[in-house]
Coordinates of C-alpha atoms and ligand atoms in Angstrom, one line a residue:
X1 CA 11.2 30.5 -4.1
X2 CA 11.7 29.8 -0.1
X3 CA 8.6 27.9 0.8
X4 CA 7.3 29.8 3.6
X5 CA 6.8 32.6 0.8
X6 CA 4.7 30.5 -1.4
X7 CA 0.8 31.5 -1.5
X8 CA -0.9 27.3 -1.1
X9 CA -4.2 26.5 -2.6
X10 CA -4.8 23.1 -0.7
X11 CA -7.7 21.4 -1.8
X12 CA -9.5 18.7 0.8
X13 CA -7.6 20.8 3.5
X14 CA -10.3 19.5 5.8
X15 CA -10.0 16.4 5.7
X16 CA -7.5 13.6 6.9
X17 CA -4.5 14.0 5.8
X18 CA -5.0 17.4 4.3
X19 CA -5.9 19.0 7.7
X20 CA -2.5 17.2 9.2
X21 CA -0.6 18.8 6.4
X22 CA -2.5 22.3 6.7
X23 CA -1.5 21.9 10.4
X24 CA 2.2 20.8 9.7
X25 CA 2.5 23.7 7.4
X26 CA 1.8 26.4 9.8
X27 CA 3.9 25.1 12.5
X28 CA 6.9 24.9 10.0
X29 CA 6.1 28.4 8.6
X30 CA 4.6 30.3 11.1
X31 CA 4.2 33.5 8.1
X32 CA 3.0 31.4 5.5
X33 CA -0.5 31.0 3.6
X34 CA -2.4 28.6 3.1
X35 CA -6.3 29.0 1.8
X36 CA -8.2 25.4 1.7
X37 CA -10.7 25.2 -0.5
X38 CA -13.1 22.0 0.7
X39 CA -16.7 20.9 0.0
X40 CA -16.9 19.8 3.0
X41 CA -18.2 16.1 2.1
X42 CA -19.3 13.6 4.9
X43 CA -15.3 13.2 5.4
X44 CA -14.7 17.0 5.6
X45 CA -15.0 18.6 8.7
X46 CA -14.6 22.6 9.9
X47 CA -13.5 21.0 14.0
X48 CA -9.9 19.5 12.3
X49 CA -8.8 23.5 11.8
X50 CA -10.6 24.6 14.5
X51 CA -7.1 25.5 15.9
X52 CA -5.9 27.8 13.3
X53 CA -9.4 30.1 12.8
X54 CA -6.9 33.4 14.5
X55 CA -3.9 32.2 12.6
X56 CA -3.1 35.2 10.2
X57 CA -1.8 33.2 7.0
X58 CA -4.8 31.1 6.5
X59 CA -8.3 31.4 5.1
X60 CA -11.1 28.6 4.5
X61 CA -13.5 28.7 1.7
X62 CA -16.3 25.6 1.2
X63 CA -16.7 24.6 -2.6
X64 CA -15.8 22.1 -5.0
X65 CA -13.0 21.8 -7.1
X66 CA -15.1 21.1 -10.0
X67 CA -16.5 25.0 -9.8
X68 CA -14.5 26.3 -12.4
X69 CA -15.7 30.4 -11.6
X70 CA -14.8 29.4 -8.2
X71 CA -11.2 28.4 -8.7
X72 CA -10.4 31.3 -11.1
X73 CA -11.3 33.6 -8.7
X74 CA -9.5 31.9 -5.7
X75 CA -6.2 31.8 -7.9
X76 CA -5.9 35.7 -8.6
X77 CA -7.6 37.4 -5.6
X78 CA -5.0 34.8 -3.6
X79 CA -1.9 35.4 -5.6
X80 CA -1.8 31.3 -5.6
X81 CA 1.0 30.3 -6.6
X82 CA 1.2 26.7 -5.5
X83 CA -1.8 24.3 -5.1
X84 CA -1.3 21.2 -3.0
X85 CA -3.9 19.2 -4.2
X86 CA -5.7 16.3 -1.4
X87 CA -9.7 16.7 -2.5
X88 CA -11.1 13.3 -3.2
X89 CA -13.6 10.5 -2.7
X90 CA -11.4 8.1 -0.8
X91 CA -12.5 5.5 0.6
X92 CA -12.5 2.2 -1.2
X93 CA -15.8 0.5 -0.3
X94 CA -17.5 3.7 -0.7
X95 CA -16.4 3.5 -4.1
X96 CA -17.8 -0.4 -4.9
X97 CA -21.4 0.9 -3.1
X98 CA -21.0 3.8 -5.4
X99 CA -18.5 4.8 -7.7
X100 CA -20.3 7.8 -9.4
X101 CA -18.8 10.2 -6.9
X102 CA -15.1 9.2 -7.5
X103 CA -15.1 9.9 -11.1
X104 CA -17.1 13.4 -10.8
X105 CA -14.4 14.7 -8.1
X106 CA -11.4 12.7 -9.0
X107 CA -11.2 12.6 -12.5
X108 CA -13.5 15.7 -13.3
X109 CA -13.0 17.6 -10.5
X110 CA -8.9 17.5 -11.2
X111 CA -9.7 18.2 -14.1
X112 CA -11.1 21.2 -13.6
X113 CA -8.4 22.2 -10.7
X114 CA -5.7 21.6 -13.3
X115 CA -7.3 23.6 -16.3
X116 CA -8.0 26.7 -14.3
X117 CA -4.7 27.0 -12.9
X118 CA -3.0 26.3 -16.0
X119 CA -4.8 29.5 -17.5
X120 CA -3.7 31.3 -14.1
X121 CA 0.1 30.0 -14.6
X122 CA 0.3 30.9 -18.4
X123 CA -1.7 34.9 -17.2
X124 CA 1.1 35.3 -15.1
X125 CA 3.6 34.3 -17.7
X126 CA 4.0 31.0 -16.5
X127 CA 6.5 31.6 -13.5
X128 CA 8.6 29.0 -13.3
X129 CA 8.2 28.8 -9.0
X130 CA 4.9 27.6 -9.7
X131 CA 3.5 24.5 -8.3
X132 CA 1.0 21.9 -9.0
X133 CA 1.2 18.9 -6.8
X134 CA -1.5 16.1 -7.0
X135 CA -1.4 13.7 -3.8
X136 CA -1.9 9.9 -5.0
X137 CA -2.0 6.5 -3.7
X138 CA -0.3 3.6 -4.1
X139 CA -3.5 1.5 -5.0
X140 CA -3.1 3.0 -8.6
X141 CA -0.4 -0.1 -9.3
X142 CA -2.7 -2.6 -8.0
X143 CA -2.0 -5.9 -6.1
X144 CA 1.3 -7.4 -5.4
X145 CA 1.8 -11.3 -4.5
X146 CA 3.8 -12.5 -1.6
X147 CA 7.2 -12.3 -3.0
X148 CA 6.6 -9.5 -5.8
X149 CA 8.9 -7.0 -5.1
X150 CA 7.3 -3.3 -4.1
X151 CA 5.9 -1.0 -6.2
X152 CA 8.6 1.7 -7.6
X153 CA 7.6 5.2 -9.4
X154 CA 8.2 2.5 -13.0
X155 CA 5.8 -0.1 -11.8
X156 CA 3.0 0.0 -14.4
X157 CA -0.5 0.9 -13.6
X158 CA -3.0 -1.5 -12.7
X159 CA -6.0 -0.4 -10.6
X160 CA -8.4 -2.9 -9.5
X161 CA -11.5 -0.7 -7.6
X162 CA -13.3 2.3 -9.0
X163 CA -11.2 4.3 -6.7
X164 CA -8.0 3.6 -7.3
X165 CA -9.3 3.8 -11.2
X166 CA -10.3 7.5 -10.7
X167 CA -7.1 8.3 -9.2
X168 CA -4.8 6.4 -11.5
X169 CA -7.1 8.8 -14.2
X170 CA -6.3 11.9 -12.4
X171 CA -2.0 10.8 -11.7
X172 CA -2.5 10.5 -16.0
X173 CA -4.2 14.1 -16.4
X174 CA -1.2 15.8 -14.1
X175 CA 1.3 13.6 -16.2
X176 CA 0.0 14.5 -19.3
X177 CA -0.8 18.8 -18.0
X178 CA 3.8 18.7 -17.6
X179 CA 4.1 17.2 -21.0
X180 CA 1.8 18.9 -23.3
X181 CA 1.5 22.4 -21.5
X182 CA 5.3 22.0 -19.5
X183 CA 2.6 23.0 -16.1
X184 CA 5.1 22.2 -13.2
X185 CA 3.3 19.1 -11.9
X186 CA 4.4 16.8 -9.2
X187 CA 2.9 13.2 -8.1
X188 CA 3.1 11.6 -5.0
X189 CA 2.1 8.3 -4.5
X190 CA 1.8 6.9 -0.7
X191 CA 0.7 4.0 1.0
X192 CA -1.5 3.5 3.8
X193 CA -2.0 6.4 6.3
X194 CA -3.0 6.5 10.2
X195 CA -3.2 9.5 12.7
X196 CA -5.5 11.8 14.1
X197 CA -8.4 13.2 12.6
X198 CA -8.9 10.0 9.8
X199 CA -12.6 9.5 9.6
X200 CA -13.9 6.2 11.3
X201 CA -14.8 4.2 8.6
X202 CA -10.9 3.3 7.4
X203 CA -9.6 0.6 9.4
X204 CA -7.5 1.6 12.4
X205 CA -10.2 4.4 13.2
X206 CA -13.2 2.1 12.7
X207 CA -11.9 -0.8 14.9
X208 CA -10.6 2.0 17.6
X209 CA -14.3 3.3 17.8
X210 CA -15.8 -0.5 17.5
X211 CA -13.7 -1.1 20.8
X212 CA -14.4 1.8 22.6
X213 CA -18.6 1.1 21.5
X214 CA -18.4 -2.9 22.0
X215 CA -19.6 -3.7 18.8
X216 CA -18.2 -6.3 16.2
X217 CA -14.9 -5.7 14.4
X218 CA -15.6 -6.2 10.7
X219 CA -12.4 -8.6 9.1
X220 CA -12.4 -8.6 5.6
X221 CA -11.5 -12.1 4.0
X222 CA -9.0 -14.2 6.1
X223 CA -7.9 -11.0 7.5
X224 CA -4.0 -12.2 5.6
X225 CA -4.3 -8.7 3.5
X226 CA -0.8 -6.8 3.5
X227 CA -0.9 -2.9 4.1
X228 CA 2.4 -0.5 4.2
X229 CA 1.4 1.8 6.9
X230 CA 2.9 5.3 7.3
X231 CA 2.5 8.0 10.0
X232 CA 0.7 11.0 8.5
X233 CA 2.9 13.7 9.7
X234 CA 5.9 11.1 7.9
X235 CA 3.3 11.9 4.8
X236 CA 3.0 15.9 5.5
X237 CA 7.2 16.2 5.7
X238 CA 7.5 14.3 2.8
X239 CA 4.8 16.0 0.5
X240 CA 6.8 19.6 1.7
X241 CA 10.3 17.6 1.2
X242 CA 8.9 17.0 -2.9
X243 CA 7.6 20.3 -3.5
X244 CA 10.6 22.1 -1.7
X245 CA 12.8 20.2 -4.0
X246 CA 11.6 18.0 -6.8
X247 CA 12.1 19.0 -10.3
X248 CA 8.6 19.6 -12.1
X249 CA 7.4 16.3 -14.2
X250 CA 8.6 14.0 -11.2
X251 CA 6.8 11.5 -9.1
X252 CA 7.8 10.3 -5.7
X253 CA 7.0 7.3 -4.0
X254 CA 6.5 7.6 -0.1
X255 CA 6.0 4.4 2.2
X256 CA 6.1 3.4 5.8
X257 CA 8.5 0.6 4.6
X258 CA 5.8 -1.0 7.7
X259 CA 4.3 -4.4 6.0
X260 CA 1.2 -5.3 8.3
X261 CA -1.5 -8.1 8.2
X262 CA -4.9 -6.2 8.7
X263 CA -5.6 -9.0 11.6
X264 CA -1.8 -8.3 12.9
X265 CA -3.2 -4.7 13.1
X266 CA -6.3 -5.5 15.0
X267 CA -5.1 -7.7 17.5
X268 CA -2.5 -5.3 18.2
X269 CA -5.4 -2.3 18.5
X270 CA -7.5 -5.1 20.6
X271 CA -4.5 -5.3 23.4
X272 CA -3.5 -2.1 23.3
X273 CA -7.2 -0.8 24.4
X274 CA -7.8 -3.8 26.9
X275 CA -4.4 -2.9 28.6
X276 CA -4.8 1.1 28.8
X277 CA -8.8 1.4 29.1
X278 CA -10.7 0.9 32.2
X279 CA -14.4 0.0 31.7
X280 CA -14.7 -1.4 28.1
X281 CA -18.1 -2.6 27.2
X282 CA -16.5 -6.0 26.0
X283 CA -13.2 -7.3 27.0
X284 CA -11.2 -9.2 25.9
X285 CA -11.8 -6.9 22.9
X286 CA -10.4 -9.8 20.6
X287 CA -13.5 -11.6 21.4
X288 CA -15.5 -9.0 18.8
X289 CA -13.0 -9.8 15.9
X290 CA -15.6 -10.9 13.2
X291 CA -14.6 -12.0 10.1
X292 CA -16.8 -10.7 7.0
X293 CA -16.9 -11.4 3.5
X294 CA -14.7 -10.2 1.9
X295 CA -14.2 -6.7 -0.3
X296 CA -14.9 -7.4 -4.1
X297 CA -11.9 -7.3 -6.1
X298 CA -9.4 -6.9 -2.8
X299 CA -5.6 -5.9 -3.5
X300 CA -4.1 -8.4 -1.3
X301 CA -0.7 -6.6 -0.7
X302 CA 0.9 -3.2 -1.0
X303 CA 4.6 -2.2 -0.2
X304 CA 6.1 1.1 -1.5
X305 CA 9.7 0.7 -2.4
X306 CA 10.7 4.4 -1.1
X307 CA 14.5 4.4 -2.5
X308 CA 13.9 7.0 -5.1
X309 CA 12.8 10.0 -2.4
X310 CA 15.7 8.4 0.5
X311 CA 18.1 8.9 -2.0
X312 CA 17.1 12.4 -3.8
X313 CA 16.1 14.0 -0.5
X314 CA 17.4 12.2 2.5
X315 CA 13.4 11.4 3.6
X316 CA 12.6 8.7 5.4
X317 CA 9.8 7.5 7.9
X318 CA 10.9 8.8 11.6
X319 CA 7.5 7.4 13.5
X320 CA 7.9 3.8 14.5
X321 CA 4.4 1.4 13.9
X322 CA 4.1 0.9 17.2
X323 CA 4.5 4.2 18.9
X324 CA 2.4 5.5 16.2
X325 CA -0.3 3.4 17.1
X326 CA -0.7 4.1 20.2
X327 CA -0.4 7.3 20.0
X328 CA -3.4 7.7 17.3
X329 CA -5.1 5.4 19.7
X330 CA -4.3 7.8 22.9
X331 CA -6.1 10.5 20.5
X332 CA -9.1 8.8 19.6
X333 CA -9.6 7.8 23.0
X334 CA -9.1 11.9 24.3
X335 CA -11.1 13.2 21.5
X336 CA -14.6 11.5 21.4
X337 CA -15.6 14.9 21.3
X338 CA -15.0 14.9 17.8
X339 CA -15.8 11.3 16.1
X340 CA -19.1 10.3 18.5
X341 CA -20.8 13.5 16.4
X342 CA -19.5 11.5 13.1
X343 CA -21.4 8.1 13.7
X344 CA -24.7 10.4 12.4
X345 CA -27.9 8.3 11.0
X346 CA -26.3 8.7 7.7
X347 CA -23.0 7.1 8.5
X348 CA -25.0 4.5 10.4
X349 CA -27.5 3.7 6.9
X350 CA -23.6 3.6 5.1
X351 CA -22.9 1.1 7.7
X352 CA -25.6 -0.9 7.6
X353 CA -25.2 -1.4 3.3
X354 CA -21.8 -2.5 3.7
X355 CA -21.7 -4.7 6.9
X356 CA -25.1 -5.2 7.6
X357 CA -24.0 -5.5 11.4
Ligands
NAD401 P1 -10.5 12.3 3.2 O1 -11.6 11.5 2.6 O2 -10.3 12.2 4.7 O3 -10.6 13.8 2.8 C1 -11.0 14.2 1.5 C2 -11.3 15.7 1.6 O4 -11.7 16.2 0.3 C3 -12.6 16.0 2.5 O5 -12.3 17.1 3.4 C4 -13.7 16.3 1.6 O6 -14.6 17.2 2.1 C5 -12.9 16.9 0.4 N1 -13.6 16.9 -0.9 C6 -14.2 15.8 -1.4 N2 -14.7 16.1 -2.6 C7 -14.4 17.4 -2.8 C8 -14.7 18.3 -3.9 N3 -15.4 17.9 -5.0 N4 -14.2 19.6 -3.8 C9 -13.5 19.9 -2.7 N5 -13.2 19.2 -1.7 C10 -13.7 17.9 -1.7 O7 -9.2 11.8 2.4 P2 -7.7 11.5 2.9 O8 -7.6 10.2 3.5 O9 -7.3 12.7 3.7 O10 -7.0 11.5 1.5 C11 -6.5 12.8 1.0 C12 -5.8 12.5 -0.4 O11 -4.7 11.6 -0.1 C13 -6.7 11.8 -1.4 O12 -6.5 12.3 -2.6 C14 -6.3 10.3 -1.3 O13 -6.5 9.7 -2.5 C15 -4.9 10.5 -1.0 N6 -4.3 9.3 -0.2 C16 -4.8 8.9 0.9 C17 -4.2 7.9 1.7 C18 -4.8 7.4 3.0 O14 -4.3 6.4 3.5 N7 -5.8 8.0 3.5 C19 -3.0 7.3 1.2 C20 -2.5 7.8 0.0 C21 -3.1 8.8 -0.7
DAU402 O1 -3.1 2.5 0.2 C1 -3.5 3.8 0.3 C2 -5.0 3.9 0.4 O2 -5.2 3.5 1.8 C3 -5.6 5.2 0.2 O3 -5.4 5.6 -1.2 C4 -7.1 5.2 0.5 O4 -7.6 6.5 0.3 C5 -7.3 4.8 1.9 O5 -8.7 4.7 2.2 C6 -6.6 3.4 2.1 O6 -7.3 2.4 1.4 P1 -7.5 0.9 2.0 O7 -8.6 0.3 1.3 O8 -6.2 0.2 2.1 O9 -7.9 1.4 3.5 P2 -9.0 0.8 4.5 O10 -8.7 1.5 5.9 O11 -10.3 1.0 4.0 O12 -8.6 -0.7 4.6 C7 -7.4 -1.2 5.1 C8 -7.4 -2.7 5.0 O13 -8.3 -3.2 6.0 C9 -7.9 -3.2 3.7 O14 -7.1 -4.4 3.4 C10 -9.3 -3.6 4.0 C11 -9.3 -4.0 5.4 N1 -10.6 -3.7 6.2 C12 -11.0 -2.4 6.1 C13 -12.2 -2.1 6.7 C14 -12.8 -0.7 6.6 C15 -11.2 -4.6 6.9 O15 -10.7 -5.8 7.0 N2 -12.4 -4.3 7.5 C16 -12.9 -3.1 7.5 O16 -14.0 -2.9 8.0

């Protein structure tokens, strides 16, 4: 099947990097479909496909992927073929103030997504064009220790929050969907992400905003925490690189091969605001770096090793850290149309109960 034919459910298709890839989708093929399907949570938001509300191929729907009578009717009055599945809880300390959420729509909620299409793939005589790819993290393989070498798609799984537990659960229900049922599953596992439209609590938006407001920029720890940071268009061309391509049952590794301290990352976001902003509340913005305690049970380094998908499919990250940086930072600083609405009384009470700043 060409991809520009396939019918995509895309679950969480308003949120980070699920709107990016919704986006990258219909600039790559123009006639295609896509129908999210989102609850719109607090990291869900109707503004990041504002620009596609005339384009003909796509349709939105609010619910949860944990409605069952909901995604049975989505798959056959759609003709879905193909489900590109982003929905989650993802934030980490989200997950440590309460982790109820992430087991309900990671583990259930997949779940759910993954029965109901089953019964749709095996009422249309299971097709084999059809597509079920689940979008995962690297976080499932745990922490890595200065000279450990990077995770590969044979590291073993070792999650150490309740969110990267509840997606390490859902990577083993897809697995186990291909081998029991033979449902054409794919897993992709990626590190870090930063762009436009990632909700300001994750770090790069969160100290971007922090500068822009002159308030404190949380640290965790000694700030000496290793991240592999990737572009999240570099994510959206990879995800339709795997399902154009991979054979069902695979998983992919995708990486920024981009090691970064957290505090290398905030100095850099500190300089590159004080140099192109006129009129910050507090400058030098360095001067608000605040170390915090630290994250309970804090993976202290990630690196993807990204051989496997270089070498099947020729992809490889084409945005460089620092070009990438500032041009997320150029967006948030043009767009505070659309995170100053964000920072609502109930992001600030989230705030408060994790800082306390
Ligand atoms: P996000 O939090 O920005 O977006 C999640 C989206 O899922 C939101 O639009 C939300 O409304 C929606 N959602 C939540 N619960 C839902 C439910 N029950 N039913 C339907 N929709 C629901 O997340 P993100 O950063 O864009 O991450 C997307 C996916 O990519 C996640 O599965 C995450 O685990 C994975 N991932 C993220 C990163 C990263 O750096 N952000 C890296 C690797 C993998
Ligand atoms: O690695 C992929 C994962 O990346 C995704 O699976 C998750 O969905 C995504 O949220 C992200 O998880 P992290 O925990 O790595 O991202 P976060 O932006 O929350 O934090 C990045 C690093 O910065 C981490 O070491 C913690 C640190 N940090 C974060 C915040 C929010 C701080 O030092 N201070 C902060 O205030």
């Amino acid at each position: 099947m060409n991809q520009s034919s396939r019918q995509l459910l895309i679950t969480g298709g308003a949120g980070f990097i699920g709107s990016n890839f919704v986006h990258y989708w219909h600039r790559h093929y123009p006639e295609g479909y896509t129908l999210v399907l989102d609850a719109l949570t607090y990291a869900g938001n109707r503004a990041n496909l504002a620009a596609l509300k005339e384009q003909p191929g796509f349709q939105f729907v609010q619910g949860a992927i944990c409605d069952a009578d909901l995604l049975t009717q989505l798959f056959e009055t759609g003709q879905i073929d193909t489900v590109v599945h982003f929905a989650a809880e993802s934030h980490v300390d989200r997950s440590i103030l309460g982790p109820s959420a992430f087991v309900q729509t990671n583990l259930v909620g997949t779940f759910t997504l993954l029965e109901a299409f089953r019964k749709h793939w095996e009422d249309q005589g299971k097709p084999e064009a059809f597509r079920f790819l689940h979008v995962s993290t690297d976080e499932v393989f745990g922490s890595l220790g200065p000279n450990d070498p990077a995770f590969s798609e044979t590291t073993p799984y070792a999650p150490n929050s309740p969110y990267s537990a509840s997606k390490a659960g859902s990577d083993h229900l897809v697995r186990a969907y291909f081998h029991t049922y033979g449902l054409p599953t794919l897993i992709t596992n990626c590190s870090n992400n930063y762009g436009p439209y990632q909700f300001p609590e994750k770090l790069i938006p969160l100290m971007c905003v922090n500068i822009l407001l002159g308030k404190p920029l949380p640290v965790y720890g000694d700030g000496q925490n290793i991240r592999d940071w990737l572009y999240v268009e570099d994510h959206c061309r990879a995800i339709a690189t795997v399902l154009e391509q991979a054979s069902p049952g695979e998983t992919y590794n995708i990486g920024g091969d981009n090691q970064v301290k957290n505090i290398d990352i905030v100095e850099q976001l500190c300089d590159l605001m004080d140099s192109s902003v006129e009129g910050l509340p507090f400058q030098p913005a360095r001067d608000l770096i605040t170390f915090v305690t630290d994250r309970p049970g804090h993976d202290r380094r990630y690196a993807m090793n990204i051989e496997k998908i270089q070498r099947d499919f020729g992809w490889s990250p084409q945005y460089d850290f620092a070009a990438g940086l500032k041009q997320t930072v150029a967006w948030y600083l043009s767009r505070q149309d659309w995170w100053r609405p964000l920072l609502s009384p109930k992001y600030q009470t989230f705030y408060q109960a994790l800082y306390g700043l």
